[in-house]
Amino acid sequence: MTRVLVLWCPDWPATAVGVDAATAGAVVARGRVAACTAAARAEGVRRGQRLRDAQRRCPELVVRERDTDAEGRLFETVAAAVAALTPRVEVVRPGLCAIPARGPARFHGGEEALRVLVQDAVVEAGYDCGAGIADGLFAAELAARAGQGGVVVPEGGAAAFLAPYPLTVLDRPELADLLRRLGVKTLGDFAALPSGHVAGRFGRDGAVAHRMARGEEPRPLAPVGAAADLSARAGFDPPAEQAERVVFTAKRLAGELHEGLAAGGLTCVRLEVVAGFADGHVLRRLWRHDGLSALAVAERVRWQLSAHRPSGDTGAVWGGVTSLELVPDQVVPDVGRQESLWGRASVTERIARAADRIQALLGHQGITRPVLVGGRGPGEQVVRVPVGDLAPADLPDGPWPGRVTAPAPAVVPAVPPDVELVDAAGAVVVVSARCEVSAPPATLRLRGRPAAITGWTGPWPADERWWDPDRARRRARFQVTTDDGAAYLLAVEGGRWHIEGVYD
Amino acid sequence: MIEPVFEIGGVLASPVPDALLRDTDLLDTVPARSTVPVLAALRPLLPGGGLRPGSVVGLDGLGAASLGLALAAGVAGDDRWCGVVGLPGFGVVAAVGMGAAPDRLLLVDDPGDRWPDVVAALAEAVDLILLCPPERPGAAAVRRLTALARKHGCVLTLTGAFARDWPGTRLRLRVEDVGWEGLADGHGRLTGRRVRIVAEGHDAPGSGRGVRVWLPASDGAVRPDEAVRPPLELVPDAVADGAPVHTGPGYARPGRREIA
């Protein structure tokens, strides 16, 4: 659980349009009160009221139209004031920003000290605010609103802190209304319900609300660092006709790129080399980059250029190179050598060198390593990852009902070829919606060549992703053996037969 | 791959037990260190218990894909690397079922006309290349790749339509007596295939050196097929009289059913 400090500026829409908290004022959007000052609230003005009702309760109400641009613009000054203390600020929305509290609290001598420091910094910048620290964003926001200018909720105390709050703070009116009618009135009551039942009754959104009520996080905090363009580029005028000149420049660019990355404590998983030619051709290629030296990067630029030169011809290609750009891809924090990224320990230098050469010939996707993933069909169980890329993580793990049983077919065509499966009378075998086979198959015709069926089994229905109309697939699988000793895994989909696998 | 000379000499000079010398089958199945490993079930097929480094192996006919998978699995399951060139339909799941480690496979699905360069690059790094040439290999490419494979000790395994056009193939593997098990008319599932793998060529002395295996067995592995099919026997006359057939204990009724 992360400790989060939330800074909350009360009635920010009103502050943003220049209404003082001491004067009764309201900000309206589409005829209803979007926000109001404390003075107006004391007179009975509420959010969501119609403007006419608000003015009846408080005749001297200062009314302004809502200006969301001004809210965002003005809040930058608040965020800047907080960023002066700790650089990683997440603006949740104008009026509310969050920072991870653990590190700064250690630096500034405790959470209470940090809370007061942040609050003072913003008040000094000229804005009224509250600051609170708690486990998770939701609890921290309520902590910022609590008491006089916010409180610190001790670690692990979020659930107890949230328990007395009414359900309206969840900002889910329908859920709150329903729960109220079920006799659940506070967050504590709601949190006491078993989570499985809540998810079953109220769905995903209800489950998120339940997590929030129990003081758990609906989502982790995602602070954004400064997004700087770390790529390095150079132009050639006149166009470089010799590869040597480009490679020499590439070495310098790679040095610049590495310096830029190192300054931010970063490294990149892949490197994109973009070479522009005089006649408009652009050659892009991704290269694995885990700890390459500048010289090695230059070498890859040379390979990329040489792979596209007609064999033996050392002259200019496409009018010569006019520009070269090195773009880091998948920038990640540098944690020394990234041993675990793609199993570097298991890939020897010899293999890496051969893979690099093949990637220079065929492109980044040219040489792959298979990764087994979950799936029903034999082709769906394998993902081919280009050498140097990260293997997919968090793969769904079975069970896969309806999976084709072992042994797996020896050949899984990338593009399943169409076949004809006919019965003894010569009619195409049809599988009905109730999975009834029209007649036992007698002949398999592949590319016009007939083969008699000696054994068959099926249909094995596979109805996949029926909840998603775009990706839904409904098919039935068969295994057949033919008189020439071959065995096939066939699939029928939409009345068409194709070969999904050959047990060669 | 350079093996220290003294080791080979050491094996020859060491006092070999007489029993081991008599039992030539046992000698055959112990893989020598200097060979490229194959699956245990295929070891009796090859004189050294493995493939000769730098040699060229040809696969063709029915079952060539499974043989290719089995050879790849033998290498990739032994902590060595295997390259697969020009076979987009390579059954990775089946190879893993035979014992291959998927992270030891390098797949080049579509090398196009650069396939000689791809094979040349891989030959320096991997122990076995499974190659399906997309075109009739030219004499220059054959010479160059054969020499590179021999230099780096990489076994070049050829499959596909042009496998027979590769001169200097030292070993040819094919399957015969193919029989699929488990499928009937409208029910069952494929549970395995019994085949006899036959090795021919310089590296397999004697004509028609063969081994009976399950390729694949019901769990996808390759196993020796020990069961000898019982010869068909005539049903005793007793059945014709309508009397039950009493046979000795532990003795399956002969001839009543064929273990297909």
mmCIF file of C-alpha atoms in Angstrom, chain A residues 96-226:
data_model
loop_
_atom_site.group_PDB
_atom_site.id
_atom_site.type_symbol
_atom_site.label_atom_id
_atom_site.label_comp_id
_atom_site.label_asym_id
_atom_site.label_seq_id
_atom_site.Cartn_x
_atom_site.Cartn_y
_atom_site.Cartn_z
ATOM 1 C CA LEU A 96 -6.479 18.161 -6.452
ATOM 2 C CA CYS A 97 -2.954 16.836 -6.757
ATOM 3 C CA ALA A 98 -1.155 13.889 -5.221
ATOM 4 C CA ILE A 99 2.424 12.939 -4.448
ATOM 5 C CA PRO A 100 3.884 9.686 -3.169
ATOM 6 C CA ALA A 101 4.531 10.507 0.483
ATOM 7 C CA ARG A 102 6.997 7.908 1.686
ATOM 8 C CA GLY A 103 10.236 9.330 0.293
ATOM 9 C CA PRO A 104 9.564 13.041 0.936
ATOM 10 C CA ALA A 105 8.290 12.242 4.446
ATOM 11 C CA ARG A 106 11.594 10.585 5.276
ATOM 12 C CA PHE A 107 13.486 13.552 3.872
ATOM 13 C CA HIS A 108 11.463 16.255 5.595
ATOM 14 C CA GLY A 109 11.305 14.565 8.972
ATOM 15 C CA GLY A 110 7.993 12.784 9.267
ATOM 16 C CA GLU A 111 4.601 12.780 7.607
ATOM 17 C CA GLU A 112 3.049 15.505 9.750
ATOM 18 C CA ALA A 113 6.031 17.762 9.033
ATOM 19 C CA LEU A 114 5.671 17.079 5.294
ATOM 20 C CA ARG A 115 1.943 17.750 5.405
ATOM 21 C CA VAL A 116 2.426 21.119 7.107
ATOM 22 C CA LEU A 117 5.300 21.991 4.792
ATOM 23 C CA VAL A 118 3.282 21.320 1.619
ATOM 24 C CA GLN A 119 0.274 23.157 2.991
ATOM 25 C CA ASP A 120 2.412 26.177 3.924
ATOM 26 C CA ALA A 121 4.059 26.214 0.505
ATOM 27 C CA VAL A 122 0.686 26.409 -1.245
ATOM 28 C CA VAL A 123 -0.766 28.938 1.187
ATOM 29 C CA GLU A 124 2.345 31.029 0.579
ATOM 30 C CA ALA A 125 1.618 30.830 -3.127
ATOM 31 C CA GLY A 126 -1.712 32.463 -2.282
ATOM 32 C CA TYR A 127 -4.254 29.654 -2.186
ATOM 33 C CA ASP A 128 -6.282 28.146 0.628
ATOM 34 C CA CYS A 129 -5.766 24.407 0.802
ATOM 35 C CA GLY A 130 -5.902 21.235 2.824
ATOM 36 C CA ALA A 131 -3.315 18.461 2.811
ATOM 37 C CA GLY A 132 -3.814 14.923 4.029
ATOM 38 C CA ILE A 133 -1.749 11.756 4.075
ATOM 39 C CA ALA A 134 -3.222 8.273 4.073
ATOM 40 C CA ASP A 135 -2.983 4.875 2.414
ATOM 41 C CA GLY A 136 -4.203 5.322 -1.142
ATOM 42 C CA LEU A 137 -5.633 8.186 -3.096
ATOM 43 C CA PHE A 138 -9.252 7.944 -1.950
ATOM 44 C CA ALA A 139 -8.503 7.952 1.778
ATOM 45 C CA ALA A 140 -5.900 10.681 1.327
ATOM 46 C CA GLU A 141 -8.391 12.917 -0.462
ATOM 47 C CA LEU A 142 -10.848 12.594 2.422
ATOM 48 C CA ALA A 143 -7.994 13.144 4.875
ATOM 49 C CA ALA A 144 -7.138 16.386 3.084
ATOM 50 C CA ARG A 145 -10.732 17.559 3.520
ATOM 51 C CA ALA A 146 -10.968 16.436 7.139
ATOM 52 C CA GLY A 147 -10.307 18.609 10.208
ATOM 53 C CA GLN A 148 -8.800 22.062 9.883
ATOM 54 C CA GLY A 149 -6.665 21.765 6.758
ATOM 55 C CA GLY A 150 -6.238 18.027 6.691
ATOM 56 C CA VAL A 151 -4.999 15.180 8.875
ATOM 57 C CA VAL A 152 -2.493 12.339 8.707
ATOM 58 C CA VAL A 153 -4.148 8.921 8.812
ATOM 59 C CA PRO A 154 -1.671 6.417 10.288
ATOM 60 C CA GLU A 155 -0.536 3.527 8.152
ATOM 61 C CA GLY A 156 -3.099 0.729 8.060
ATOM 62 C CA GLY A 157 -5.748 2.986 9.602
ATOM 63 C CA ALA A 158 -7.507 3.882 6.360
ATOM 64 C CA ALA A 159 -10.423 1.478 6.869
ATOM 65 C CA ALA A 160 -11.122 2.777 10.377
ATOM 66 C CA PHE A 161 -10.792 6.368 9.161
ATOM 67 C CA LEU A 162 -13.243 5.818 6.301
ATOM 68 C CA ALA A 163 -15.823 3.819 8.270
ATOM 69 C CA PRO A 164 -17.979 6.707 9.579
ATOM 70 C CA TYR A 165 -18.219 8.497 6.203
ATOM 71 C CA PRO A 166 -21.554 8.374 4.369
ATOM 72 C CA LEU A 167 -21.764 6.527 1.072
ATOM 73 C CA THR A 168 -22.126 9.736 -0.923
ATOM 74 C CA VAL A 169 -18.355 10.303 -0.762
ATOM 75 C CA LEU A 170 -17.938 7.389 -3.177
ATOM 76 C CA ASP A 171 -19.383 9.695 -5.871
ATOM 77 C CA ARG A 172 -21.636 6.924 -7.175
ATOM 78 C CA PRO A 173 -25.191 8.218 -6.622
ATOM 79 C CA GLU A 174 -26.961 5.125 -7.939
ATOM 80 C CA LEU A 175 -24.917 2.717 -5.865
ATOM 81 C CA ALA A 176 -25.261 4.895 -2.770
ATOM 82 C CA ASP A 177 -29.035 5.115 -3.207
ATOM 83 C CA LEU A 178 -29.386 1.368 -3.661
ATOM 84 C CA LEU A 179 -27.210 0.606 -0.650
ATOM 85 C CA ARG A 180 -29.127 3.078 1.493
ATOM 86 C CA ARG A 181 -32.331 1.278 0.668
ATOM 87 C CA LEU A 182 -30.641 -2.011 1.575
ATOM 88 C CA GLY A 183 -29.847 -0.567 4.997
ATOM 89 C CA VAL A 184 -26.173 0.116 4.361
ATOM 90 C CA LYS A 185 -25.529 3.687 5.416
ATOM 91 C CA THR A 186 -21.812 4.189 5.981
ATOM 92 C CA LEU A 187 -18.603 3.128 4.293
ATOM 93 C CA GLY A 188 -17.912 0.934 7.319
ATOM 94 C CA ASP A 189 -21.160 -0.979 6.786
ATOM 95 C CA PHE A 190 -20.362 -1.322 3.089
ATOM 96 C CA ALA A 191 -16.792 -2.481 3.756
ATOM 97 C CA ALA A 192 -18.081 -5.184 6.089
ATOM 98 C CA LEU A 193 -19.928 -6.917 3.228
ATOM 99 C CA PRO A 194 -18.084 -9.899 1.727
ATOM 100 C CA SER A 195 -16.244 -8.717 -1.363
ATOM 101 C CA GLY A 196 -17.243 -11.676 -3.532
ATOM 102 C CA HIS A 197 -20.920 -10.945 -2.979
ATOM 103 C CA VAL A 198 -20.439 -7.246 -3.652
ATOM 104 C CA ALA A 199 -18.722 -8.002 -6.953
ATOM 105 C CA GLY A 200 -21.462 -10.462 -7.860
ATOM 106 C CA ARG A 201 -24.274 -8.043 -7.081
ATOM 107 C CA PHE A 202 -22.846 -4.689 -8.154
ATOM 108 C CA GLY A 203 -20.389 -5.638 -10.859
ATOM 109 C CA ARG A 204 -16.964 -4.267 -11.568
ATOM 110 C CA ASP A 205 -17.708 -0.695 -10.583
ATOM 111 C CA GLY A 206 -19.243 -1.863 -7.323
ATOM 112 C CA ALA A 207 -16.170 -3.943 -6.596
ATOM 113 C CA VAL A 208 -13.942 -0.906 -7.156
ATOM 114 C CA ALA A 209 -16.125 1.129 -4.792
ATOM 115 C CA HIS A 210 -15.925 -1.675 -2.244
ATOM 116 C CA ARG A 211 -12.143 -1.715 -2.455
ATOM 117 C CA MET A 212 -12.117 2.030 -1.909
ATOM 118 C CA ALA A 213 -14.439 1.709 1.088
ATOM 119 C CA ARG A 214 -12.113 -0.839 2.638
ATOM 120 C CA GLY A 215 -9.167 1.508 2.258
ATOM 121 C CA GLU A 216 -7.594 -0.365 -0.614
ATOM 122 C CA GLU A 217 -6.457 1.222 -3.812
ATOM 123 C CA PRO A 218 -8.631 1.189 -6.915
ATOM 124 C CA ARG A 219 -5.580 2.078 -8.974
ATOM 125 C CA PRO A 220 -1.938 2.844 -8.269
ATOM 126 C CA LEU A 221 -0.551 6.355 -8.372
ATOM 127 C CA ALA A 222 1.162 7.172 -11.661
ATOM 128 C CA PRO A 223 3.381 10.216 -11.437
ATOM 129 C CA VAL A 224 4.695 11.521 -14.732
ATOM 130 C CA GLY A 225 8.249 12.667 -15.046
ATOM 131 C CA ALA A 226 9.321 15.380 -17.443
#
